[in-house]
Coordinates of N, CA and C in Angstrom, one line a residue:
Y489 N -5.6 -149.4 97.8 CA -5.1 -148.3 97.0 C -4.8 -148.8 95.6
C490 N -4.1 -149.9 95.5 CA -3.8 -150.4 94.1 C -5.1 -150.8 93.4
S491 N -6.0 -151.4 94.1 CA -7.2 -151.8 93.4 C -8.0 -150.6 93.0
H492 N -8.0 -149.5 93.8 CA -8.8 -148.3 93.4 C -8.1 -147.7 92.2
N493 N -6.8 -147.6 92.1 CA -6.1 -147.0 91.0 C -6.3 -147.9 89.7
G494 N -6.4 -149.2 89.9 CA -6.6 -150.1 88.7 C -8.1 -149.9 88.2
D495 N -9.0 -149.6 89.0 CA -10.4 -149.5 88.6 C -10.7 -148.1 88.0
A496 N -9.9 -147.1 88.3 CA -10.2 -145.8 87.8 C -10.3 -145.7 86.2
P497 N -9.3 -146.2 85.5 CA -9.4 -146.2 84.0 C -10.6 -146.9 83.5
N498 N -11.0 -148.1 84.2 CA -12.1 -148.8 83.7 C -13.4 -148.1 84.0
L499 N -13.5 -147.4 85.1 CA -14.7 -146.6 85.4 C -14.8 -145.4 84.4
H500 N -13.7 -144.8 84.0 CA -13.8 -143.7 83.0 C -14.2 -144.3 81.6
F501 N -13.7 -145.5 81.3 CA -14.1 -146.1 80.0 C -15.6 -146.5 80.1
Y502 N -16.0 -147.0 81.2 CA -17.4 -147.4 81.3 C -18.4 -146.2 81.2
R503 N -18.0 -145.1 81.8 CA -18.9 -144.0 81.7 C -18.9 -143.2 80.4
N504 N -17.8 -143.2 79.7 CA -17.6 -142.4 78.5 C -17.6 -143.2 77.2
F505 N -17.8 -144.5 77.3 CA -17.7 -145.3 76.1 C -18.9 -145.0 75.1
C506 N -20.1 -145.0 75.6 CA -21.2 -144.8 74.7 C -22.1 -143.7 75.3
P507 N -21.8 -142.5 74.8 CA -22.5 -141.3 75.4 C -24.0 -141.3 75.0
S508 N -24.5 -142.1 74.2 CA -25.9 -142.1 73.7 C -26.8 -142.6 74.8
N509 N -28.0 -142.2 74.8 CA -29.0 -142.7 75.7 C -29.6 -144.1 75.2
L510 N -29.1 -144.5 74.0 CA -29.6 -145.8 73.4 C -28.6 -146.9 73.6
A511 N -27.7 -146.8 74.6 CA -26.8 -147.9 74.9 C -27.5 -149.1 75.3
W512 N -28.6 -149.0 76.0 CA -29.3 -150.2 76.4 C -29.9 -151.0 75.2
L513 N -30.0 -150.4 74.1 CA -30.6 -151.1 72.9 C -29.6 -152.2 72.4
S514 N -28.3 -151.9 72.4 CA -27.4 -152.9 71.9 C -27.4 -154.1 72.9
I515 N -27.4 -153.9 74.2 CA -27.4 -155.0 75.2 C -28.7 -155.8 75.0
T516 N -29.8 -155.1 74.8 CA -31.1 -155.8 74.7 C -31.1 -156.6 73.4
A517 N -30.6 -156.1 72.3 CA -30.5 -156.8 71.0 C -29.6 -158.0 71.2
L518 N -28.5 -157.9 71.9 CA -27.6 -159.0 72.1 C -28.3 -160.1 72.9
A519 N -29.0 -159.7 74.0 CA -29.7 -160.7 74.8 C -30.8 -161.4 74.0
L520 N -31.5 -160.7 73.2 CA -32.6 -161.2 72.4 C -32.0 -162.2 71.4
Y521 N -30.9 -161.8 70.7 CA -30.2 -162.7 69.8 C -29.8 -164.0 70.5
L522 N -29.1 -163.9 71.6 CA -28.6 -165.1 72.3 C -29.7 -166.0 72.7
C523 N -30.8 -165.5 73.2 CA -32.0 -166.3 73.6 C -32.6 -166.9 72.4
S524 N -32.7 -166.2 71.3 CA -33.3 -166.8 70.1 C -32.4 -167.9 69.5
F525 N -31.1 -167.6 69.5 CA -30.2 -168.6 69.0 C -30.2 -169.9 69.8
A526 N -30.2 -169.7 71.1 CA -30.2 -170.9 72.0 C -31.5 -171.7 71.9
A527 N -32.6 -171.0 71.7 CA -33.9 -171.7 71.6 C -34.1 -172.2 70.1
G528 N -33.4 -171.7 69.2 CA -33.7 -172.0 67.8 C -32.6 -172.8 67.1
F529 N -31.7 -172.1 66.3 CA -30.7 -172.8 65.5 C -29.5 -173.3 66.3
G530 N -29.3 -172.9 67.5 CA -28.1 -173.2 68.3 C -27.9 -174.7 68.5
P531 N -28.9 -175.4 68.9 CA -28.7 -176.9 69.2 C -28.9 -177.8 68.0
L532 N -29.3 -177.2 66.8 CA -29.5 -178.0 65.6 C -28.4 -178.9 65.2
P533 N -27.1 -178.4 65.2 CA -26.0 -179.3 64.7 C -25.9 -180.6 65.6
W534 N -26.1 -180.4 66.9 CA -26.0 -181.6 67.8 C -27.2 -182.5 67.6
T535 N -28.3 -182.0 67.3 CA -29.5 -182.9 67.1 C -29.3 -183.6 65.8
I536 N -28.9 -182.9 64.8 CA -28.7 -183.5 63.4 C -27.7 -184.6 63.5
C537 N -26.6 -184.3 64.2 CA -25.5 -185.4 64.4 C -26.0 -186.6 65.0
A538 N -26.9 -186.5 66.0 CA -27.4 -187.6 66.7 C -28.3 -188.5 65.8
E539 N -28.9 -187.8 64.8 CA -29.9 -188.5 64.0 C -29.3 -189.1 62.7
I540 N -28.3 -188.4 62.1 CA -27.9 -188.9 60.8 C -26.8 -189.9 60.9
F541 N -26.1 -190.1 62.0 CA -25.0 -191.1 62.0 C -25.6 -192.4 62.7
D542 N -25.2 -193.5 62.1 CA -25.6 -194.8 62.7 C -24.8 -195.0 64.0
N543 N -25.2 -196.0 64.7 CA -24.6 -196.3 66.0 C -23.1 -196.6 65.9
K544 N -22.7 -197.2 64.9 CA -21.3 -197.6 64.8 C -20.4 -196.3 64.5
S545 N -20.9 -195.4 63.8 CA -20.1 -194.2 63.4 C -20.5 -192.9 64.1
R546 N -21.4 -193.0 65.0 CA -21.9 -191.8 65.6 C -20.8 -191.0 66.4
S547 N -20.0 -191.7 67.2 CA -19.0 -191.0 67.9 C -17.9 -190.3 67.0
L548 N -17.5 -191.1 66.0 CA -16.5 -190.5 65.1 C -17.1 -189.4 64.3
G549 N -18.3 -189.6 63.8 CA -19.0 -188.6 63.0 C -19.3 -187.3 63.8
T550 N -19.7 -187.4 65.0 CA -20.0 -186.3 65.8 C -18.7 -185.6 66.2
S551 N -17.6 -186.3 66.4 CA -16.3 -185.7 66.7 C -15.8 -184.9 65.5
I552 N -15.9 -185.4 64.3 CA -15.5 -184.7 63.1 C -16.4 -183.5 62.9
T553 N -17.7 -183.6 63.0 CA -18.6 -182.5 62.8 C -18.3 -181.4 63.8
T554 N -18.1 -181.8 65.1 CA -17.7 -180.8 66.1 C -16.4 -180.0 65.8
T555 N -15.4 -180.8 65.3 CA -14.2 -180.1 64.9 C -14.4 -179.2 63.8
V556 N -15.1 -179.6 62.8 CA -15.4 -178.7 61.6 C -16.2 -177.4 62.1
N557 N -17.2 -177.6 63.0 CA -18.0 -176.5 63.5 C -17.1 -175.5 64.2
W558 N -16.2 -175.9 65.1 CA -15.4 -175.0 65.9 C -14.3 -174.4 65.0
T559 N -13.8 -175.1 64.0 CA -12.8 -174.6 63.1 C -13.5 -173.5 62.3
A560 N -14.7 -173.7 61.8 CA -15.4 -172.6 61.1 C -15.6 -171.4 62.0
N561 N -16.0 -171.6 63.3 CA -16.2 -170.5 64.2 C -14.9 -169.8 64.4
L562 N -13.8 -170.5 64.5 CA -12.5 -169.8 64.6 C -12.1 -169.0 63.4
L563 N -12.4 -169.5 62.2 CA -12.1 -168.8 61.0 C -12.9 -167.5 60.9
V564 N -14.2 -167.6 61.2 CA -15.0 -166.4 61.2 C -14.5 -165.4 62.2
S565 N -14.1 -165.8 63.4 CA -13.6 -164.9 64.4 C -12.3 -164.3 64.0
L566 N -11.4 -165.0 63.3 CA -10.1 -164.5 62.9 C -10.2 -163.6 61.7
T567 N -11.2 -163.8 60.8 CA -11.2 -163.1 59.5 C -12.3 -161.9 59.5
F568 N -13.1 -161.8 60.6 CA -14.2 -160.9 60.5 C -13.8 -159.4 60.4
L569 N -12.8 -159.0 61.2 CA -12.4 -157.6 61.1 C -11.7 -157.3 59.8
T570 N -10.9 -158.2 59.3 CA -10.2 -158.0 58.0 C -11.3 -157.9 56.9
L571 N -12.2 -158.8 56.9 CA -13.3 -158.8 55.9 C -14.1 -157.5 56.0
T572 N -14.4 -157.1 57.2 CA -15.2 -155.9 57.4 C -14.5 -154.7 56.8
Q573 N -13.2 -154.6 57.0 CA -12.5 -153.4 56.5 C -12.4 -153.6 54.9
A574 N -12.2 -154.8 54.4 CA -11.9 -154.9 53.0 C -13.2 -154.8 52.2
L575 N -14.3 -155.2 52.8 CA -15.6 -155.3 52.0 C -16.6 -154.3 52.3
S576 N -16.2 -153.3 53.1 CA -17.2 -152.2 53.5 C -17.2 -151.1 52.5
R577 N -18.4 -150.5 52.3 CA -18.5 -149.4 51.4 C -19.3 -148.3 52.0
Q578 N -18.8 -147.1 52.0 CA -19.5 -145.9 52.5 C -20.5 -145.4 51.5
V579 N -21.8 -145.5 51.8 CA -22.8 -145.0 50.8 C -23.0 -143.5 51.0
N580 N -23.2 -143.1 52.3 CA -23.2 -141.6 52.6 C -22.7 -141.5 54.0
E581 N -22.8 -140.3 54.6 CA -22.2 -140.1 55.9 C -22.9 -140.9 57.0
F582 N -24.1 -141.4 56.8 CA -24.8 -142.2 57.8 C -24.9 -143.7 57.5
F583 N -24.7 -144.1 56.3 CA -24.9 -145.5 55.9 C -23.7 -146.1 55.3
V584 N -23.3 -147.3 55.9 CA -22.2 -148.0 55.5 C -22.7 -149.5 55.2
I585 N -22.3 -150.0 54.0 CA -22.7 -151.4 53.7 C -21.5 -152.2 54.2
K586 N -21.8 -153.1 55.1 CA -20.8 -154.0 55.6 C -20.8 -155.3 54.8
G587 N -19.8 -155.4 53.9 CA -19.8 -156.6 53.0 C -19.5 -157.9 53.7
A588 N -18.9 -157.9 54.8 CA -18.7 -159.1 55.5 C -20.0 -159.8 55.9
F589 N -20.9 -159.0 56.3 CA -22.3 -159.5 56.7 C -23.0 -160.1 55.4
L590 N -22.8 -159.4 54.3 CA -23.4 -159.9 53.1 C -22.7 -161.2 52.7
L591 N -21.4 -161.3 52.8 CA -20.7 -162.5 52.5 C -21.2 -163.7 53.4
Y592 N -21.3 -163.5 54.7 CA -21.7 -164.5 55.6 C -23.2 -164.8 55.3
A593 N -24.0 -163.9 55.0 CA -25.4 -164.1 54.7 C -25.5 -165.0 53.4
G594 N -24.7 -164.7 52.4 CA -24.7 -165.5 51.2 C -24.2 -166.9 51.5
L595 N -23.2 -167.1 52.3 CA -22.7 -168.5 52.6 C -23.8 -169.2 53.4
S596 N -24.5 -168.5 54.3 CA -25.6 -169.1 55.1 C -26.7 -169.5 54.2
T597 N -27.0 -168.7 53.2 CA -28.1 -169.1 52.2 C -27.7 -170.3 51.4
V598 N -26.5 -170.3 50.9 CA -26.0 -171.5 50.2 C -26.1 -172.8 51.1
G599 N -25.7 -172.7 52.3 CA -25.8 -173.8 53.3 C -27.2 -174.2 53.5
L600 N -28.1 -173.2 53.6 CA -29.5 -173.5 53.8 C -30.1 -174.3 52.6
V601 N -29.8 -173.9 51.4 CA -30.2 -174.6 50.2 C -29.7 -176.0 50.1
L602 N -28.4 -176.1 50.5 CA -27.8 -177.5 50.5 C -28.4 -178.4 51.5
F603 N -28.7 -177.8 52.7 CA -29.4 -178.6 53.7 C -30.8 -179.0 53.2
Y604 N -31.5 -178.1 52.6 CA -32.8 -178.4 52.1 C -32.8 -179.5 51.1
I605 N -31.8 -179.5 50.2 CA -31.7 -180.5 49.2 C -31.2 -181.9 49.7
F606 N -30.2 -181.9 50.5 CA -29.5 -183.1 50.9 C -29.9 -183.7 52.2
L607 N -30.4 -182.9 53.1 CA -30.7 -183.5 54.5 C -32.1 -184.0 54.5
P608 N -32.2 -185.3 54.8 CA -33.6 -186.0 54.8 C -34.4 -185.5 56.0
E609 N -35.7 -185.5 55.8 CA -36.6 -185.2 56.9 C -36.7 -186.4 57.8
T610 N -36.5 -186.2 59.1 CA -36.4 -187.3 60.1 C -37.6 -187.3 61.1
K611 N -38.5 -186.4 60.9 CA -39.6 -186.3 61.8 C -40.5 -187.6 61.7
Y612 N -40.8 -188.1 62.8 CA -41.7 -189.3 62.9 C -41.0 -190.6 62.4
H613 N -39.7 -190.6 62.3 CA -39.0 -191.8 61.9 C -38.1 -192.3 63.0
T614 N -38.0 -193.6 63.1 CA -37.1 -194.2 64.1 C -35.6 -194.1 63.5
L615 N -34.7 -194.3 64.4 CA -33.3 -194.3 64.0 C -32.9 -195.3 62.9
D616 N -33.6 -196.4 62.9 CA -33.4 -197.4 61.8 C -33.9 -196.9 60.5
D617 N -35.1 -196.2 60.6 CA -35.7 -195.6 59.3 C -34.7 -194.5 58.8
V618 N -34.2 -193.7 59.7 CA -33.3 -192.6 59.2 C -32.0 -193.2 58.6
E619 N -31.5 -194.3 59.2 CA -30.3 -194.9 58.6 C -30.6 -195.5 57.2
F620 N -31.8 -196.0 57.0 CA -32.2 -196.5 55.7 C -32.4 -195.3 54.7
L621 N -32.9 -194.2 55.2 CA -33.1 -193.0 54.3 C -31.8 -192.4 53.8
I622 N -30.8 -192.5 54.7 CA -29.5 -191.9 54.3 C -28.7 -192.8 53.4
R623 N -28.9 -194.1 53.5 CA -28.1 -195.0 52.6 C -28.7 -195.0 51.2

């Protein structure tokens, strides 16, 4: 009885949350994003850490890099809703510009340019060659 009463509000929320017939589209887009991220840019920080740090400083460098990565993820999670409310602009009744996404896209573009400029190409190089390239 208690379990049934506890599930009733959830069932109502489940059935009435998205009355559109396109609810499947958001789930499909999320799954596509997760698969693409996991196969593409997701593992890049860990691969880059393994290549750019020499053997003596690899564990400390990877630890610091991981801490910075998760701290940045935490900051994005904590500030996203506030930024979305502060930086959104209603263009018309159907279109809203979400400034938080533009801010994050701009920061990502700056990061991409910095990586392109400062990160050496390590393809076909041994770890000793990479260590020489970085010094």
